[in-house]
GROMACS .gro file of C-alpha atoms in nm:
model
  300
    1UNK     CA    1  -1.177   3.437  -4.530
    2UNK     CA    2  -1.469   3.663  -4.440
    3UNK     CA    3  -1.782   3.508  -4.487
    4UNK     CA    4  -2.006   3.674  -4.772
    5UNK     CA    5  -2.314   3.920  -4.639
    6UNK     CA    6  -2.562   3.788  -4.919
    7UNK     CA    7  -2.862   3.780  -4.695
    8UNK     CA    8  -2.758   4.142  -4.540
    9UNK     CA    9  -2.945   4.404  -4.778
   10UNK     CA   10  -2.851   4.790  -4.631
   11UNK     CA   11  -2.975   5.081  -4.671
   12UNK     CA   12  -3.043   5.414  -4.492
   13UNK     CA   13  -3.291   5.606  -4.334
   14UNK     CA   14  -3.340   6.004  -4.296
   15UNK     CA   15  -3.259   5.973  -3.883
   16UNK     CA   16  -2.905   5.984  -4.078
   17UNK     CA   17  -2.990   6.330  -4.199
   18UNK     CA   18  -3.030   6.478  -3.878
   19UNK     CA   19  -3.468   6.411  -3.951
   20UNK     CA   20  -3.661   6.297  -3.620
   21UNK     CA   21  -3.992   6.506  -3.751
   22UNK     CA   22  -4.252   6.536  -3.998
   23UNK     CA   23  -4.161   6.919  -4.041
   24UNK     CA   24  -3.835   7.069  -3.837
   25UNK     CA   25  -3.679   7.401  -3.963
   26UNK     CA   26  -3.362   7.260  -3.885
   27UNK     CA   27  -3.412   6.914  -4.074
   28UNK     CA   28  -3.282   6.912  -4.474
   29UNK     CA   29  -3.586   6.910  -4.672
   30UNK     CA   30  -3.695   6.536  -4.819
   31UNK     CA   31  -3.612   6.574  -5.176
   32UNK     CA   32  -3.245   6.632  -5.068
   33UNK     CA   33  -3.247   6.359  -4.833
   34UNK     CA   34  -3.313   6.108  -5.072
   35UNK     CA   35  -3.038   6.253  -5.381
   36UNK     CA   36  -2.813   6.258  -5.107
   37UNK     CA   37  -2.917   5.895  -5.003
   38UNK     CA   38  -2.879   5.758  -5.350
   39UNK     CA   39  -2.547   5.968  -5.391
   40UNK     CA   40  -2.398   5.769  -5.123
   41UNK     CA   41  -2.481   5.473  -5.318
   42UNK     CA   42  -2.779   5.324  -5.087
   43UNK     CA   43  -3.133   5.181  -5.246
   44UNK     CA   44  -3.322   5.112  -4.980
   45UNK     CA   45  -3.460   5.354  -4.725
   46UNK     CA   46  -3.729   5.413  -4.463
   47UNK     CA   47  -3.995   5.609  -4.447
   48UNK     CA   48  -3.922   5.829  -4.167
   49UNK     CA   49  -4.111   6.041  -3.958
   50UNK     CA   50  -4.452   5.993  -4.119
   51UNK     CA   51  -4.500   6.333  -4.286
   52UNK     CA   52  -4.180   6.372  -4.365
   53UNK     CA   53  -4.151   6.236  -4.704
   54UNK     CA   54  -4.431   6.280  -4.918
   55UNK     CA   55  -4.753   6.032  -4.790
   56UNK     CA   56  -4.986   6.028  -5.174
   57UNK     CA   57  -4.814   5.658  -5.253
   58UNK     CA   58  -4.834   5.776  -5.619
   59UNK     CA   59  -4.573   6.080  -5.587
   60UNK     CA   60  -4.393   5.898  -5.350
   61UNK     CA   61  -4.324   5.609  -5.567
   62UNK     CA   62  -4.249   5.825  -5.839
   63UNK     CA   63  -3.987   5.993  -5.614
   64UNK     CA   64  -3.816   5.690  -5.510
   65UNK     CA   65  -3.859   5.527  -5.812
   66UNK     CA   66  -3.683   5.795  -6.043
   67UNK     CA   67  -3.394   5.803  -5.809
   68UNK     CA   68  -3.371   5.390  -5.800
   69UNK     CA   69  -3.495   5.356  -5.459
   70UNK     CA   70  -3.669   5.128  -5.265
   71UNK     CA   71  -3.873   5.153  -4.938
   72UNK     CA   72  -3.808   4.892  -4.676
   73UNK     CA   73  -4.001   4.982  -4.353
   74UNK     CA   74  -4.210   5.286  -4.177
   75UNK     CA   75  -4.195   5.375  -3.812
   76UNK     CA   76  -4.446   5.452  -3.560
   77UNK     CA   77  -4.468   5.533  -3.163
   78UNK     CA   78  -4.703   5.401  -2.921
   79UNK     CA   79  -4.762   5.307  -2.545
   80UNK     CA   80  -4.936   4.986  -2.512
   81UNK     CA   81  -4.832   4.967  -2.201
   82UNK     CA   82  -5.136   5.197  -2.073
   83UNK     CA   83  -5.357   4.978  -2.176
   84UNK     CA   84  -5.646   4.911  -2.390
   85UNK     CA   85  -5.718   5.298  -2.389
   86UNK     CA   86  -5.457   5.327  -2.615
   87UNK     CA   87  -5.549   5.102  -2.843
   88UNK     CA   88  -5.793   5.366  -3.115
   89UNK     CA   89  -5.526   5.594  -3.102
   90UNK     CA   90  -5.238   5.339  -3.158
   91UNK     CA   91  -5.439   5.205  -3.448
   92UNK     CA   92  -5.513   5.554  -3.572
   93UNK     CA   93  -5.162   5.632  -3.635
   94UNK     CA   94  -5.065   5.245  -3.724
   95UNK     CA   95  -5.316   5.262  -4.039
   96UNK     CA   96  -5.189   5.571  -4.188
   97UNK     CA   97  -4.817   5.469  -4.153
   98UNK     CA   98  -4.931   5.093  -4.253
   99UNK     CA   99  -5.076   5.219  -4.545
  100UNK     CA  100  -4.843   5.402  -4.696
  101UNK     CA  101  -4.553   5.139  -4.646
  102UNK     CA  102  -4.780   4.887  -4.777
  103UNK     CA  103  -4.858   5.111  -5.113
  104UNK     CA  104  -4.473   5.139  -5.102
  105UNK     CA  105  -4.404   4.733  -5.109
  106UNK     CA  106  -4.236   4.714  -4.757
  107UNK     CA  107  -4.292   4.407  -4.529
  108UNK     CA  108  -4.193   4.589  -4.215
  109UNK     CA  109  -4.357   4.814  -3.940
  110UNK     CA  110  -4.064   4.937  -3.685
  111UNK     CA  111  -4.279   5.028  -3.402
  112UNK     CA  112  -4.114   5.163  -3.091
  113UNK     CA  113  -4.197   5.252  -2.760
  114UNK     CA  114  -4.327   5.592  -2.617
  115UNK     CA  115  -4.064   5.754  -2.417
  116UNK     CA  116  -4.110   5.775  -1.996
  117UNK     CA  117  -3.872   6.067  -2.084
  118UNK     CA  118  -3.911   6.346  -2.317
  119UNK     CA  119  -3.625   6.373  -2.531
  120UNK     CA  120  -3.608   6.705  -2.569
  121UNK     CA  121  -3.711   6.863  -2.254
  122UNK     CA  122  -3.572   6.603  -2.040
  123UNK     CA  123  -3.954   6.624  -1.868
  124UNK     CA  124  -4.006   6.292  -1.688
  125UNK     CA  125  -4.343   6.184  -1.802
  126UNK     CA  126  -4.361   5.800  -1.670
  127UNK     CA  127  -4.193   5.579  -1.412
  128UNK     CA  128  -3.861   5.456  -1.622
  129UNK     CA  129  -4.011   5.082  -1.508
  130UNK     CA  130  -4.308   4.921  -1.559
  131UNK     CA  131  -4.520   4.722  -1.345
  132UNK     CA  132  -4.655   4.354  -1.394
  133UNK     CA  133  -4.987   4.504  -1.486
  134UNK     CA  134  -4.799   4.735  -1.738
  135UNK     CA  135  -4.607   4.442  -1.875
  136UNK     CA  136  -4.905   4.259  -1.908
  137UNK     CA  137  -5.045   4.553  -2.122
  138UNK     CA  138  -4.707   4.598  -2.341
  139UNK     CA  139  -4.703   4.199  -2.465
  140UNK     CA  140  -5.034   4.132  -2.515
  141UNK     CA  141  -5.096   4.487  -2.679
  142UNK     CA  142  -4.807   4.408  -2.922
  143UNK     CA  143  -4.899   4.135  -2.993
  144UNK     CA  144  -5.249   4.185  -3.095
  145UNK     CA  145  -5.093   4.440  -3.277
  146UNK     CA  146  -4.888   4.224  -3.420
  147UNK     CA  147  -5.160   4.009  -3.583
  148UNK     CA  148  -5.363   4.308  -3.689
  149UNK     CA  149  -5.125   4.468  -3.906
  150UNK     CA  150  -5.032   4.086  -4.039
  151UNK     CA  151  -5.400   4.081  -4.099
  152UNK     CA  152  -5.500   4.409  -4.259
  153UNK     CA  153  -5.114   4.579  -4.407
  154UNK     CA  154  -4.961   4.179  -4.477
  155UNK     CA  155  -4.685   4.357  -4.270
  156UNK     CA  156  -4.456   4.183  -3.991
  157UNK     CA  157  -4.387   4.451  -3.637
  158UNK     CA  158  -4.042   4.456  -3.560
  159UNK     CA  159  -4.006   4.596  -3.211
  160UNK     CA  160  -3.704   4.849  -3.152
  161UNK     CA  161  -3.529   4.855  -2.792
  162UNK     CA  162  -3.478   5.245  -2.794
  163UNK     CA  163  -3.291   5.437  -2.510
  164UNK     CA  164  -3.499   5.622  -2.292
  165UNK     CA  165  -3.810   5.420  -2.355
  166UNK     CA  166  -3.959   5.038  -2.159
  167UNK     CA  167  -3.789   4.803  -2.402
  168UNK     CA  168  -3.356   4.944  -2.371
  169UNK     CA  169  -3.184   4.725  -2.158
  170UNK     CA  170  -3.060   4.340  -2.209
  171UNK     CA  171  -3.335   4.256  -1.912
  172UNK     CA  172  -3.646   4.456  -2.082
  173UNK     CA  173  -3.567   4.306  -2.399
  174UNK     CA  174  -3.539   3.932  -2.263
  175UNK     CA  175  -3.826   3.960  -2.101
  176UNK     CA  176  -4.060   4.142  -2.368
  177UNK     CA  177  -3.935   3.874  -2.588
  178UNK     CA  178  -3.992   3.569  -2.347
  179UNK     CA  179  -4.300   3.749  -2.318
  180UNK     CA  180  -4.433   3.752  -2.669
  181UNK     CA  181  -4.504   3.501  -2.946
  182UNK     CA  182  -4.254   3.513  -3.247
  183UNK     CA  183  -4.534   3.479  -3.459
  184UNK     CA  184  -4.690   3.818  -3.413
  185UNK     CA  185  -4.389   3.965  -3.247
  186UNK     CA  186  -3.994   4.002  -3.343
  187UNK     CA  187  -3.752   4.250  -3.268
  188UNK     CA  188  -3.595   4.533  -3.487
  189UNK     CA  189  -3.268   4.522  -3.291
  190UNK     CA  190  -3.098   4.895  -3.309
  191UNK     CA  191  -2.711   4.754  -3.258
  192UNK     CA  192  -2.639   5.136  -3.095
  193UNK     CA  193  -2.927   5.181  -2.851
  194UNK     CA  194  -2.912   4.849  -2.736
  195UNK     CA  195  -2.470   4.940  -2.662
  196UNK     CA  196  -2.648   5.291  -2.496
  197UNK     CA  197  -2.824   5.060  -2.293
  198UNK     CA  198  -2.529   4.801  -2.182
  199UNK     CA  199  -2.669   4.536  -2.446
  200UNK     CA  200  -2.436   4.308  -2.641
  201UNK     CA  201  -2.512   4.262  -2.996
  202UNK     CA  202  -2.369   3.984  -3.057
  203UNK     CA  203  -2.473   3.820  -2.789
  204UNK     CA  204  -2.841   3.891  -2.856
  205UNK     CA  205  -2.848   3.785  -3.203
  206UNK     CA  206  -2.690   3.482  -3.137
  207UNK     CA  207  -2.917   3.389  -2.814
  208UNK     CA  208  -3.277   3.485  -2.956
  209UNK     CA  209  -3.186   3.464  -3.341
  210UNK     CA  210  -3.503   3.362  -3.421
  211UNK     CA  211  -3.639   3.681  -3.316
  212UNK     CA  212  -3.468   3.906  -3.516
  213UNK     CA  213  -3.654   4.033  -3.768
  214UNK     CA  214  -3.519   4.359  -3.862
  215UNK     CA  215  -3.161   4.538  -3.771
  216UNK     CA  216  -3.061   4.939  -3.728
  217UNK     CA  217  -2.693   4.978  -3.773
  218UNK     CA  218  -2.542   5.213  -3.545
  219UNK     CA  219  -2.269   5.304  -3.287
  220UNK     CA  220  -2.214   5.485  -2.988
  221UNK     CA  221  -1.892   5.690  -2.837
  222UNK     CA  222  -1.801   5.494  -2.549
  223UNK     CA  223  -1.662   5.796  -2.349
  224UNK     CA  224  -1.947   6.045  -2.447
  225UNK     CA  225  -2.150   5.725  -2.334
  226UNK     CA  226  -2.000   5.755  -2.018
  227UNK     CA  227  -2.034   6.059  -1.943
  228UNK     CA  228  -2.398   6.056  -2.035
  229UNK     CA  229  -2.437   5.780  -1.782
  230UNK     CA  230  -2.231   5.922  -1.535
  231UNK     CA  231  -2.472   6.257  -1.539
  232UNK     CA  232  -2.828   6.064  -1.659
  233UNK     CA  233  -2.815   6.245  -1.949
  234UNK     CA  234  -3.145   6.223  -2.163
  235UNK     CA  235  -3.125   6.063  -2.537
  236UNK     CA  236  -3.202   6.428  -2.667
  237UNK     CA  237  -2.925   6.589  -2.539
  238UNK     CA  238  -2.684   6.272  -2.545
  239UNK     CA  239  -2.763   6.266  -2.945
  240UNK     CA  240  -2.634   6.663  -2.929
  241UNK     CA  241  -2.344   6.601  -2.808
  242UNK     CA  242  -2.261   6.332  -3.034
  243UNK     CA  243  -2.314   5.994  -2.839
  244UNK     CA  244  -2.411   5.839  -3.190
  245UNK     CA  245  -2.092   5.841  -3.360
  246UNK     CA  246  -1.974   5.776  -3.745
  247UNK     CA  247  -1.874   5.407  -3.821
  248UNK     CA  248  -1.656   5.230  -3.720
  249UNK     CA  249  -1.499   5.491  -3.441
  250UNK     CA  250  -1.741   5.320  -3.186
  251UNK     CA  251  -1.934   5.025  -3.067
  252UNK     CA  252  -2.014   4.771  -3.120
  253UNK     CA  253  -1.780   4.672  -3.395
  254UNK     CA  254  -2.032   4.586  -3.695
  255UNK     CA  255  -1.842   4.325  -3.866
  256UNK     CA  256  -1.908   4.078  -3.586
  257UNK     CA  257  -2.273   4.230  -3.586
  258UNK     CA  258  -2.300   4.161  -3.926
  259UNK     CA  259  -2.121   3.838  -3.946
  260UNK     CA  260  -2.376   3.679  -3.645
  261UNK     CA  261  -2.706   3.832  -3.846
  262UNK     CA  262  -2.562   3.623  -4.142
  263UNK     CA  263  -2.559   3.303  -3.975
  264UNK     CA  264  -2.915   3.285  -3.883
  265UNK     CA  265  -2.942   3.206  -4.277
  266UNK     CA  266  -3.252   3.424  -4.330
  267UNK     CA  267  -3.277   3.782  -4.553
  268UNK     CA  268  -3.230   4.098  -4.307
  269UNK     CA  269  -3.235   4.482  -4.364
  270UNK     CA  270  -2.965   4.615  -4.203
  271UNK     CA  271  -3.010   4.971  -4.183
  272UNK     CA  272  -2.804   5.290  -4.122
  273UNK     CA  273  -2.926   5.495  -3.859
  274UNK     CA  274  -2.715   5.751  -3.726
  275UNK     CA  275  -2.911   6.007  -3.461
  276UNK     CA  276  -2.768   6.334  -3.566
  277UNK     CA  277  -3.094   6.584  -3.458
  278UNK     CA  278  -2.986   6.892  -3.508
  279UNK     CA  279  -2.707   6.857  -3.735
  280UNK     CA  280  -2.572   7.085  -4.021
  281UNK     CA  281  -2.731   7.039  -4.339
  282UNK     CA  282  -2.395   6.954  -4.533
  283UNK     CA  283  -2.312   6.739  -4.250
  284UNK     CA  284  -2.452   6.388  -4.331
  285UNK     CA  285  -2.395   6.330  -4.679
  286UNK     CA  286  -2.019   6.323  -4.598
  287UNK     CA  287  -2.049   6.071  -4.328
  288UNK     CA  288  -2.340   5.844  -4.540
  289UNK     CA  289  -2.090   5.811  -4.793
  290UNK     CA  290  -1.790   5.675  -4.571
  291UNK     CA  291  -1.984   5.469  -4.352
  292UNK     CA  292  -2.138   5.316  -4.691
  293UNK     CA  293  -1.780   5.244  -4.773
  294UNK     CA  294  -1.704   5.127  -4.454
  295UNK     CA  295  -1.992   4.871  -4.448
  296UNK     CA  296  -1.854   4.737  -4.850
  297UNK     CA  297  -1.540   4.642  -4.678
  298UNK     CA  298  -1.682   4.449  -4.397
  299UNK     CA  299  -1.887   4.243  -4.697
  300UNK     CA  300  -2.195   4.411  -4.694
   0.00000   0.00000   0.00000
């Protein structure tokens, strides 16, 4: 008998609408993001790119709330790692997202790395690792961050291993979290970047379970995968040609995902994140609903 995903809440987020900017020509625009969202029978979502959806908290909530929605997280970028440099403009962004997903009664801040490689442009802009010093800068930036949004937001940071960035493989992520104290500090663990990056879901959850705070539900085409290994592909152009693939054609298999994230006996988002940037705007809703079905039948 299956066991019963009562701590598991899902949702959705607009990354699954082809949306990786505030304003993109080629992104669907927010208010039919989110009646397609609740169409495919979802109630909680992200925030987004901050921009994206609307940032006055009181037409925001009025938008979610008239289409029974729910907000569980926002999302911001940043590179600790440079040092305290970085800090005003880290906190600069940080307060506006923090803000806003505070007015919206989240508990979460997904922050993830700054890219060493554009995504777009393939530009390399940083050494793909870090030095001590730079490691040094990462934890102990985090976590100060950690407490400060605790302090100021009541929000929790959930760190999110993201291809192309510090924090991918199963060796960054061991470390940054051997690095860092879970009481500023857990992870938002993206099931499909961490398969881009070699990383075993299962394996993770049930290692550092503790540490989980958060989960993105995703998969990735092992043979596009491949190939996008094979030629060092960037995550810009691996997301065009369809590396992030529709549930449950690709790995890893979520049930298990799932199943392990139950046992830690604590309440988890679990949310649907599929890169498709660019996509065709009739594109996603399609896919949202199926893979909504698909997630019913594995008890979620």
């Amino acid at each position: 008998m299956a066991l019963a995903l009562d701590r598991i809440r899902v949702g959705s987020a607009p990354d699954s609408w082809g949306v990786w900017f505030p304003d993109d020509p080629q992104q669907v625009p927010w208010e039919r993001f989110l009646d397609e969202v609740t169409e495919a029978g979802y109630s909680w979502i992200e925030l987004g790119p901050y921009g994206y959806l609307p940032t006055d908290p009181a037409r925001l909530t009025d938008e979610v709330t008239k289409r029974n929605l729910k907000v569980s997280a926002g999302t911001i970028f940043c590179g600790l790692h440079r040092g305290p440099s970085e800090w005003d403009s880290t906190w600069e962004q940080v307060s506006r997202v923090a803000a806003l997903t505070q007015a919206m009664d989240a508990r979460h801040l997904v922050v993830i790395p700054s890219f060493w490689r554009d995504d777009k442009t393939a530009e390399i802009l940083e050494a793909p690792e870090l030095t001590v010093e730079q490691w040094r800068n990462l934890t102990t930036g985090m976590e100060r961050l950690g407490r400060e949004v605790k302090d100021k937001y009541g929000l929790d940071i959930v760190v999110h291993p993201h291809a192309d960035t510090h924090i991918d493989t199963e060796e960054h992520v061991e470390r940054f979290l051997d690095s860092t104290d879970s009481d500023h500090v857990n992870l938002c663990l993206d099931t499909g970047h961490y398969a881009y990056c070699g990383g075993d879901s299962v394996k993770l959850i049930e290692t550092y379970g503790e540490r989980i705070g958060y989960l993105h539900l995703k998969q990735v085409d092992p043979e596009i995968l491949a190939d996008v290994v094979k030629n060092e592909m960037p995550f810009g152009p691996a997301v065009a040609r369809g590396v992030m693939c529709e549930p449950p054609a690709g790995v890893p298999e979520l049930g298990p995902v799932l199943t392990a994230a139950q046992k830690l006996g604590v309440d988890l988002f679990a949310i649907v994140e599929q890169d498709m940037y660019p996509c065709e705007p009739d594109k996603p809703l399609p896919i949202a609903v199926r893979t909504r079905k698909f997630l019913r039948s594995c008890g979620a």
